Coordinates of C-alpha atoms in Angstrom, one line a residue:
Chain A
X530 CA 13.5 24.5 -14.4
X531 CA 14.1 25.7 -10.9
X532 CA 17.2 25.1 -9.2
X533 CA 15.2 24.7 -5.8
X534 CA 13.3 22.1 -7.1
X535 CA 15.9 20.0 -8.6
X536 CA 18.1 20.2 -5.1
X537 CA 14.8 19.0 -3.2
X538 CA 14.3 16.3 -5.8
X539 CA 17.6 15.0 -5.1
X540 CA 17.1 15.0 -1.6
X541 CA 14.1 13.2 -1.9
X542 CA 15.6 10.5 -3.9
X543 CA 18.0 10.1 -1.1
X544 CA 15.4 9.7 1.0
X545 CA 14.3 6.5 -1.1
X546 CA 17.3 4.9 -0.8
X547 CA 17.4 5.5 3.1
X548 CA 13.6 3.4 3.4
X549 CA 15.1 0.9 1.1
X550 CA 17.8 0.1 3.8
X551 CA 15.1 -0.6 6.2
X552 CA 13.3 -2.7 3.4
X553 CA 16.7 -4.9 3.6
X554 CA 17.4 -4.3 7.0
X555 CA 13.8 -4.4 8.7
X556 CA 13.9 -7.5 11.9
X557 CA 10.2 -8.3 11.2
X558 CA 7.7 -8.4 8.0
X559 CA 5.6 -5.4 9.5
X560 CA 9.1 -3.4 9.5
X561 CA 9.7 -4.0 6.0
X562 CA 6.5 -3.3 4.5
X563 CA 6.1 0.3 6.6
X564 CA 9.2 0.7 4.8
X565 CA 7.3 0.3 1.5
X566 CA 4.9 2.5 2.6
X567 CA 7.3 5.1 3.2
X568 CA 9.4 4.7 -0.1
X569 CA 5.9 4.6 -2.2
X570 CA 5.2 7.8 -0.5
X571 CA 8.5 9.3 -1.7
X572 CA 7.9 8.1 -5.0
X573 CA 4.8 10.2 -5.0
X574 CA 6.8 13.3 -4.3
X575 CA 9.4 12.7 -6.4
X576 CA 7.0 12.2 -9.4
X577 CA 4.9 15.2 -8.9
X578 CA 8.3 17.6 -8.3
X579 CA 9.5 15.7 -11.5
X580 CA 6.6 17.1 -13.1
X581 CA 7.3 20.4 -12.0
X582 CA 11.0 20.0 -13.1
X583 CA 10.0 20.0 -16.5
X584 CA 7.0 21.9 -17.0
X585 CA 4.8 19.1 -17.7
X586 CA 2.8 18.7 -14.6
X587 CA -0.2 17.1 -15.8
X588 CA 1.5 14.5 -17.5
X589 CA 3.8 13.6 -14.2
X590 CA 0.2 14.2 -11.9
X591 CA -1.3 11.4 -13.5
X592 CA 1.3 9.2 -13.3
X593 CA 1.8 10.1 -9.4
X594 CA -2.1 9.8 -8.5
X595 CA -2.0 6.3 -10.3
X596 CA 0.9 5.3 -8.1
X597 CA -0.5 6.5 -5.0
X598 CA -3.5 4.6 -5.7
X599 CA -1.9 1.3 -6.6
X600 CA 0.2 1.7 -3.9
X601 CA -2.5 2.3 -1.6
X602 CA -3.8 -1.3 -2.3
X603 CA -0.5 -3.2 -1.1
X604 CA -0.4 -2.8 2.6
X605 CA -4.6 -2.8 3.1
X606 CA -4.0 -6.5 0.9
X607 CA -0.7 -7.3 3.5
X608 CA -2.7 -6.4 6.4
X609 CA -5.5 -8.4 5.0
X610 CA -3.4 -11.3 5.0
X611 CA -1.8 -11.2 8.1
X612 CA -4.7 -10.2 10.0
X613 CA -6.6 -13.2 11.4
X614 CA -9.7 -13.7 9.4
X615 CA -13.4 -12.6 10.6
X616 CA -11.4 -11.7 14.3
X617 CA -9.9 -15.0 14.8
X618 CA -12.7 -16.9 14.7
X619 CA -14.7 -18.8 12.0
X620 CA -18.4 -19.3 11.6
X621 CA -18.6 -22.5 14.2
X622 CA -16.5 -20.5 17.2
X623 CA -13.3 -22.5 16.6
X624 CA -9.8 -20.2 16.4
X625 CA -8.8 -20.1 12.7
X626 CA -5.9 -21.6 11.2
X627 CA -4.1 -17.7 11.5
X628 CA -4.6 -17.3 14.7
X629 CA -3.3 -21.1 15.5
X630 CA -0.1 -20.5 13.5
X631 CA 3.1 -19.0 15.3
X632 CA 3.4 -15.2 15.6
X633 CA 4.6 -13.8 12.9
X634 CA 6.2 -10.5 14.6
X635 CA 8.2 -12.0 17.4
X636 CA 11.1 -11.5 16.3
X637 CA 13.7 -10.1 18.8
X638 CA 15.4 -7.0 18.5
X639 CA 18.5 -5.9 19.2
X640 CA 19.1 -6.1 22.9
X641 CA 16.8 -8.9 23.0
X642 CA 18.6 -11.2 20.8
X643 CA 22.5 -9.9 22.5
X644 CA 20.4 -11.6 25.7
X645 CA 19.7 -14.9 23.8
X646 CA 23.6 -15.0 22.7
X647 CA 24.8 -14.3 26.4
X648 CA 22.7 -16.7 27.7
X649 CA 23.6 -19.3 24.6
X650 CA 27.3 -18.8 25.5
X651 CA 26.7 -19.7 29.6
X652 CA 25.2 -22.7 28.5
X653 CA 21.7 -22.2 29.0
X654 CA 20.1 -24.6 26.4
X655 CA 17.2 -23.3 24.2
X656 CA 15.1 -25.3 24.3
X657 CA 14.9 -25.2 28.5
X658 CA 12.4 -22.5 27.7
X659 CA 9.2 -23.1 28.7
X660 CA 6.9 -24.1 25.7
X661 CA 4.1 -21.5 25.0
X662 CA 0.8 -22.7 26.3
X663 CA -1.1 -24.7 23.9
X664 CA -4.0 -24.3 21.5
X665 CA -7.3 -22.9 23.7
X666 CA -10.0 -25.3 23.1
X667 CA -13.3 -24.5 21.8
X668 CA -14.7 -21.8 22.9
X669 CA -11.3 -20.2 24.7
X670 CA -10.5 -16.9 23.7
X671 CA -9.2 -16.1 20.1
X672 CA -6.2 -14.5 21.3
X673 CA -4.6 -15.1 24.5
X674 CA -2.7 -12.5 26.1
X675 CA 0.4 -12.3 24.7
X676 CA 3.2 -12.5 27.8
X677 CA 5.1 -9.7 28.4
X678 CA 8.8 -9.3 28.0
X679 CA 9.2 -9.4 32.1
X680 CA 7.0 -12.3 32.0
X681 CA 9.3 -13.9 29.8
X682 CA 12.8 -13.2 31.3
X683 CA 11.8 -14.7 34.6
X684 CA 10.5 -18.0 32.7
X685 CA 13.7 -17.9 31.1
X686 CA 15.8 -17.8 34.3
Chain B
X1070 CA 5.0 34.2 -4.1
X1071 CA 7.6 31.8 -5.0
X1072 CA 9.1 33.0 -1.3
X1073 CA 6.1 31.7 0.5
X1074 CA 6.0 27.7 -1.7
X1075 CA 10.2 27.6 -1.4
X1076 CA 9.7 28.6 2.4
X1077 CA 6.5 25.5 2.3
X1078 CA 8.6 23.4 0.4
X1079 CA 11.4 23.3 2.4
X1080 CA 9.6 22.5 5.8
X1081 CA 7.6 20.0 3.9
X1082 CA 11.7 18.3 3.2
X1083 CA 12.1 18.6 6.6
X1084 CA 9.6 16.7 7.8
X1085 CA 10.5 13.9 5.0
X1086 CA 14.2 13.9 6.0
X1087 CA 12.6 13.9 9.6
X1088 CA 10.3 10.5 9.1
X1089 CA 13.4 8.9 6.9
X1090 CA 15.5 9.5 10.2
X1091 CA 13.1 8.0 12.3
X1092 CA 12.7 4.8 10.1
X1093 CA 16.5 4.3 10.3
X1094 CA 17.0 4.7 14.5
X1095 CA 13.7 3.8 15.9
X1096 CA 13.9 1.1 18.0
X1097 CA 10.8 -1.1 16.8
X1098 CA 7.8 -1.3 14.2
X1099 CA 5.4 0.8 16.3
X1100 CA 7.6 3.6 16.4
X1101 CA 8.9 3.8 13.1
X1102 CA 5.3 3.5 11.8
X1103 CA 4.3 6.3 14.3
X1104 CA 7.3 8.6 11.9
X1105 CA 5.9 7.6 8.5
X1106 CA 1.7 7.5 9.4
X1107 CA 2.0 11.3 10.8
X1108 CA 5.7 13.2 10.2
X1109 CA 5.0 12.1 5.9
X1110 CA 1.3 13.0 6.2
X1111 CA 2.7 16.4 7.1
X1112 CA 5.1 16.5 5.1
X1113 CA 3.0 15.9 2.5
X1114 CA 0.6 18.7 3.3
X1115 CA 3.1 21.2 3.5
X1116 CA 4.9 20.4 0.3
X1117 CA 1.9 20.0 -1.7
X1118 CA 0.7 23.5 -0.3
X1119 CA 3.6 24.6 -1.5
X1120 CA 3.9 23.4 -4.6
X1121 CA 0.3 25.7 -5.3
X1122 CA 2.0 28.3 -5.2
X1123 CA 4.4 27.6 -8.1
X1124 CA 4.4 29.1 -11.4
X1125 CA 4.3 26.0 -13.7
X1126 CA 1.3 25.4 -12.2
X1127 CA -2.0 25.6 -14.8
X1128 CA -5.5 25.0 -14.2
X1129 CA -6.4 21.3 -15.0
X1130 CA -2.5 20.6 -12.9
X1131 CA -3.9 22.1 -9.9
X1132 CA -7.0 20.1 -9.6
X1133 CA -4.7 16.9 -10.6
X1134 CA -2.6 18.3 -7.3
X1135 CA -5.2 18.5 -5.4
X1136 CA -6.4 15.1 -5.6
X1137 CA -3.1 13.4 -5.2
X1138 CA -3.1 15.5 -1.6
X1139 CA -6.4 14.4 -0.5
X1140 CA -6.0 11.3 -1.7
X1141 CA -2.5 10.8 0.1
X1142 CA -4.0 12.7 3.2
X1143 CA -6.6 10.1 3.6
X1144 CA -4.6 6.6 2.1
X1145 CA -1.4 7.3 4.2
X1146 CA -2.8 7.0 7.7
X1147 CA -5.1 4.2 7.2
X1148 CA -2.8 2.4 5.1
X1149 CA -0.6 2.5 8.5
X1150 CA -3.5 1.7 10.8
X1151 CA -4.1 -1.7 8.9
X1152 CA -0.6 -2.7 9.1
X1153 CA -0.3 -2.1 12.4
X1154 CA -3.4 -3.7 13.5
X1155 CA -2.5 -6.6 11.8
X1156 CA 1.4 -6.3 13.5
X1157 CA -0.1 -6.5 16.8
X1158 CA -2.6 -9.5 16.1
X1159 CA 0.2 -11.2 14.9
X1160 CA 2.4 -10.7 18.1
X1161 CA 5.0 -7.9 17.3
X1162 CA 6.1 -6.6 20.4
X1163 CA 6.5 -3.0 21.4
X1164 CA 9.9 -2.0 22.9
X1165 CA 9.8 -1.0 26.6
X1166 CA 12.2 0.6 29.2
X1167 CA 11.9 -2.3 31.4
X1168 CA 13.0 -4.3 28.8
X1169 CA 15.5 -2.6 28.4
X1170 CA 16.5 -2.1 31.8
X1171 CA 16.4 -6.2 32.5
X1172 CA 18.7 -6.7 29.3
X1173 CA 21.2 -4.2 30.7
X1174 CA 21.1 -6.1 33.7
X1175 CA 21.5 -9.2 32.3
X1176 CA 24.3 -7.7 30.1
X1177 CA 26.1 -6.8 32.8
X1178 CA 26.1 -10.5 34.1
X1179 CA 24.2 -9.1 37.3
X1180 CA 21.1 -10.8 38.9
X1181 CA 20.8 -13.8 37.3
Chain C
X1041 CA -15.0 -16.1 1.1
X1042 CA -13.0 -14.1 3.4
X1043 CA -15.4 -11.7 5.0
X1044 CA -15.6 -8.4 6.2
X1045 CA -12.0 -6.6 7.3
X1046 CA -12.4 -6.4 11.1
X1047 CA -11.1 -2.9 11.3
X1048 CA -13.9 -0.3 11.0
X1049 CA -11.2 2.6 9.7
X1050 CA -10.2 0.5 7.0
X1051 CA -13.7 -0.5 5.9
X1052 CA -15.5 2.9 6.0
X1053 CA -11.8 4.7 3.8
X1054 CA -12.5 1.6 1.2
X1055 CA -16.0 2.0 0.5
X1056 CA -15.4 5.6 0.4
X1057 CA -12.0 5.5 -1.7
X1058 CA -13.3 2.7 -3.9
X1059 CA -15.8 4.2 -6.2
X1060 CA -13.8 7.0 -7.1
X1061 CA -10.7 4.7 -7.6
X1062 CA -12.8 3.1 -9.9
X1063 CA -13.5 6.6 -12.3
X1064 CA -10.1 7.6 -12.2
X1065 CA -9.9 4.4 -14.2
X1066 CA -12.3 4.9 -16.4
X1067 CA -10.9 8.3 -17.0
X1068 CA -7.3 6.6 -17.6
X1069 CA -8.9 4.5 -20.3
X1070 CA -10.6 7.3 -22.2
X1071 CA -7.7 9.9 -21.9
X1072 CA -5.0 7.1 -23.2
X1073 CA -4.7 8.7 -26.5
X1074 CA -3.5 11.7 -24.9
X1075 CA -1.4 11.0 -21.5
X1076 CA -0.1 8.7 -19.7
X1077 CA -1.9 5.0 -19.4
X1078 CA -4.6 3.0 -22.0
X1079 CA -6.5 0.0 -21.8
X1080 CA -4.0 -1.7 -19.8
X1081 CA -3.2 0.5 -16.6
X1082 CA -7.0 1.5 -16.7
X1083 CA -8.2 -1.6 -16.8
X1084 CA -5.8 -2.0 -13.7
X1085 CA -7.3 1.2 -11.3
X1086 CA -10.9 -0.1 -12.5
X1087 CA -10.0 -3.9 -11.2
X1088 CA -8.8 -2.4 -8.0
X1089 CA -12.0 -0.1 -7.3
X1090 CA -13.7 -3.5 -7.6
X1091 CA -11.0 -5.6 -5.7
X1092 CA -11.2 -3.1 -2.7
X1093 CA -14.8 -3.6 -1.7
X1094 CA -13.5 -7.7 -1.8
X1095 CA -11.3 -7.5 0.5
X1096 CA -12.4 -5.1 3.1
X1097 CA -16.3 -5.2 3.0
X1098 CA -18.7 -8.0 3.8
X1099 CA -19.4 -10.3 1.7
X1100 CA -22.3 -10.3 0.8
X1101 CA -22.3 -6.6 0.1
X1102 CA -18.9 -6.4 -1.7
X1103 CA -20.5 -9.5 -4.1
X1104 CA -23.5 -7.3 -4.9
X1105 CA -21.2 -4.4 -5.9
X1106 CA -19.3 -5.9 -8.7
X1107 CA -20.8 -9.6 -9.1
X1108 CA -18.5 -12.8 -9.6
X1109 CA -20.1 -12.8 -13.1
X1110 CA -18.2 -9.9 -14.0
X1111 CA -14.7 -11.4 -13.9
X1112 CA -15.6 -13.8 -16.9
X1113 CA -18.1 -11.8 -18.4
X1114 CA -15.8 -8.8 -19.0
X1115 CA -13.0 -10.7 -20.0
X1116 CA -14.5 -12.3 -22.7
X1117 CA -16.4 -9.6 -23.9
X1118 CA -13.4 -7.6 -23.9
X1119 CA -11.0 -10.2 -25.3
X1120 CA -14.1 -10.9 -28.3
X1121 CA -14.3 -7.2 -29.2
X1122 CA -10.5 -6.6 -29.3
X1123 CA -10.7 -9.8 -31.7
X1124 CA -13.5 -8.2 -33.5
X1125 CA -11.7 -5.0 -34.2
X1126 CA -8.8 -6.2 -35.0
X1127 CA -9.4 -8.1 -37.6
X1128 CA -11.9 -5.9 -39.3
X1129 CA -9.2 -4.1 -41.0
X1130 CA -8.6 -7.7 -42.5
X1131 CA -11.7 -8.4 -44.5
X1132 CA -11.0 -5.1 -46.3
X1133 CA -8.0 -6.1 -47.6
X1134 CA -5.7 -3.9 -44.7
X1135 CA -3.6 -5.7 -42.4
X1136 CA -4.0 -6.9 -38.3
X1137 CA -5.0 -3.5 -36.2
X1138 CA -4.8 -1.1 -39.5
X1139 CA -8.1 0.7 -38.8
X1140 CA -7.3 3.3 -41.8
X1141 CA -8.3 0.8 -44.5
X1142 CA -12.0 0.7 -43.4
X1143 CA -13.9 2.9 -45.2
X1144 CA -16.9 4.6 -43.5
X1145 CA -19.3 6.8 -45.0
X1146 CA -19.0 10.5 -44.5
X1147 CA -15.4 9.7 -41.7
X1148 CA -12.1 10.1 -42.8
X1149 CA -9.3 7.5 -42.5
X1150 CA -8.0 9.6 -39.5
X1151 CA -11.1 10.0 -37.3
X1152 CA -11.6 6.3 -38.1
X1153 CA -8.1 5.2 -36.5
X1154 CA -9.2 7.4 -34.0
X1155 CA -12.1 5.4 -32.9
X1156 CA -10.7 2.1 -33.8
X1157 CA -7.9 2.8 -30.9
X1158 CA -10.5 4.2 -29.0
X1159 CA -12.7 1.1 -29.3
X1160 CA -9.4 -1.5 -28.8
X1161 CA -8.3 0.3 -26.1
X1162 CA -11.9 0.3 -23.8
X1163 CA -11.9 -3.5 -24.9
X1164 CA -7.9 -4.1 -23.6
X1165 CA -9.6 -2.6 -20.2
X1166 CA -12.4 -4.6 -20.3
X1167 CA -10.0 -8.1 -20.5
X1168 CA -7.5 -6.6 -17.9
X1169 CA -10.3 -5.9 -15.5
X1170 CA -12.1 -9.2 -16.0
X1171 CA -8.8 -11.4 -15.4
X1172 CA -8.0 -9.5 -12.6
X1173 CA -11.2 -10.1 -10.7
X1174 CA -11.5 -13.6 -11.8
X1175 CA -8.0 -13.9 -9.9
X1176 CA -9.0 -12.5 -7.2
X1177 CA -12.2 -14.6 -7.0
X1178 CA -10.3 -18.0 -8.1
X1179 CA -7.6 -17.5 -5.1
X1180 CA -10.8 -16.0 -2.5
X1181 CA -12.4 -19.8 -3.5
X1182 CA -15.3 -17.9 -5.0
X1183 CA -16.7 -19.9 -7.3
X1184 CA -18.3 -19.5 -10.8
X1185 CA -21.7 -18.7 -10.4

């Protein structure tokens, strides 16, 4: 039992708690889950300097190289998911239903969204915003360039 | 000995503390997966390499040790990469200056 | 069903990670009398070596690795010899799982148990690994061969 360890442990467990505020906190999906990855990480450490805590460390280095594995199987599976399948495109050239749906990301941050409510309170309506352009047709491009953030102010003004 | 893993161990914290820090003020998801994919990797590396040089250490625990490390050293970072690719096919967008800049702007009730 | 990951990082660290994934599994299921784990969490870290190749690899290729037969094939193999096993013990007069009251020539009641967890054990992996890939090929719209 080494006191070094123990103070590092607790640190690390701190640390745990920290990624699970971005977990709750995270704007988008993507933030939240590279939050997971970051608290399954320190769950890995924690478990092996547990082991070394009590003198058991082939016990606790099992348990922590099962984790790592089974934890290394939840973002590849997210990402999986959220990427479009086969790049977008399915076997006849049409855009797949992913890559028709809305963004998943876009959501604003902070400054971003303080614009929206400025511009909310001087009246601007919503829904004045241009629409997006539609659906590409057959053949069109997978994924259209996605407008920048300059692009988009001046369509809003 | 136990000098050089406590010295190894304790920059392997900092870089954790580091990457935790960064997932709390970094402004969006590229960023703050930029602090986990390479500060933890480092991390890792360090604290594991540290954690050789401890006495409880036995035989069969330092080959277990070793394969968590590699295995960690190799998972982490493309665990990352296939979020993110996945983040920017789905339309997350990165945080710019200009961006900034124009809210500012716009904060300040100016151009528009 | 859902094709090959488009990312080639991803797809060469799978086929790579995935076999020894896999072992450690196997390993998990033979060392349960002594550490952590048994049939269950091994059965687990074998279903993902075979669920990784699924979802990152072609097709085609990932099918070839671990077959859709598998999924029902090792589930009801395993589920049958856990079955088996456990209600040998019965016929001698023991109760459910009481591998002591089998008699074998030349073993004693101890080794016996021994094996007899041994054997339930491998056979809990075997049912845990075959659900989880017939999950996995159910939701992928894989069909039953």
């Amino acid at each position: 039992m080494s006191t070094y360890l123990v103070v590092s442990l607790i640190i690390v467990a701190l640390l745990i708690a920290t990624g699970l505020y971005r977990v709750w906190a995270g704007p988008t999906v993507f933030d939240r889950i590279v939050a997971v990855a970051l608290v399954s990480v320190n769950g890995v450490v924690v478990l092996v300097l547990l082991g070394f805590v009590f003198e058991q460390p082939v016990l606790f280095l099992d348990i922590a190289l099962g984790f790592a594995l089974l934890a290394f199987l939840l973002p590849i599976a997210l990402g999986r998911y959220f990427e479009a399948r086969d790049d977008g495109t399915s076997k006849d050239g049409a855009p797949s239903p992913r890559a028709r749906a809305r963004p998943l990301g876009v959501v604003p941050h902070g400054l971003i969204a303080e614009r929206g409510r400025r511009a909310a309170s001087r009246g601007v309506a919503r829904s004045t915003r241009p629409v997006p352009p539609p659906v590409p047709e057959e053949g069109a491009e997978a994924f259209p360039d996605i407008p920048s953030d300059r692009q988009r102010l001046e369509d809003e003004r | 000995m136990i000098i050089v893993a406590n010295v190894l161990v304790g920059a392997g914290l900092f870089f954790l503390v580091v990457s935790a820090i960064a997932l709390l003020i970094m402004p969006d998801v590229y960023t703050r997966a930029h602090a986990v994919a390479k500060s933890e990797t480092l991390a890792l590396l360090l604290l594991f390499g540290g954690l050789f040089f401890r006495p409880e250490l036995t035989l069969d625990a330092s080959g277990l040790l070793a394969l968590v490390l590699i295995f960690s050293l190799i998972a982490n970072p493309t665990a990352i990469h296939a979020l993110l690719r996945a983040a920017s096919r789905s339309g997350a967008l990165p945080w710019t200056v200009i961006d900034q800049r124009l809210a500012d702007e716009e904060l300040r009730g100016g151009t528009s | 069903m859902i094709g090959a990951y488009p990312s080639v990082v991803v797809r060469v660290v799978c086929a790579l990670l995935s076999p020894f994934i896999l072992m450690f599994g196997l390993y998990v299921v033979a060392h349960g009398h002594y550490g952590p784990g048994g049939g269950f969490a091994g059965g687990v870290f074998i279903a993902v070596g075979a669920i990784l190749p699924r979802l990152t690899l072609p097709e085609e290729l990932a099918y070839r690795l671990v077959p859709p037969a598998a999924g029902p094939l090792a589930g009801g193999v395993g589920l049958l010899l856990f079955l088996l096993v456990g209600t040998l013990p019965l016929l001698v007069g023991g109760s459910f799982l009481d591998y002591g009251a089998v008699e074998i020539a030349g073993l004693e009641a101890s080794r016996v148990r021994y094996l007899g967890i041994l054997v339930v054990e491998a056979a809990v992996g075997l049912a845990v690994f075959g659900a989880m890939v017939l999950i996995v090929d159910v939701l992928t719209g894989k069909d039953r061969p």
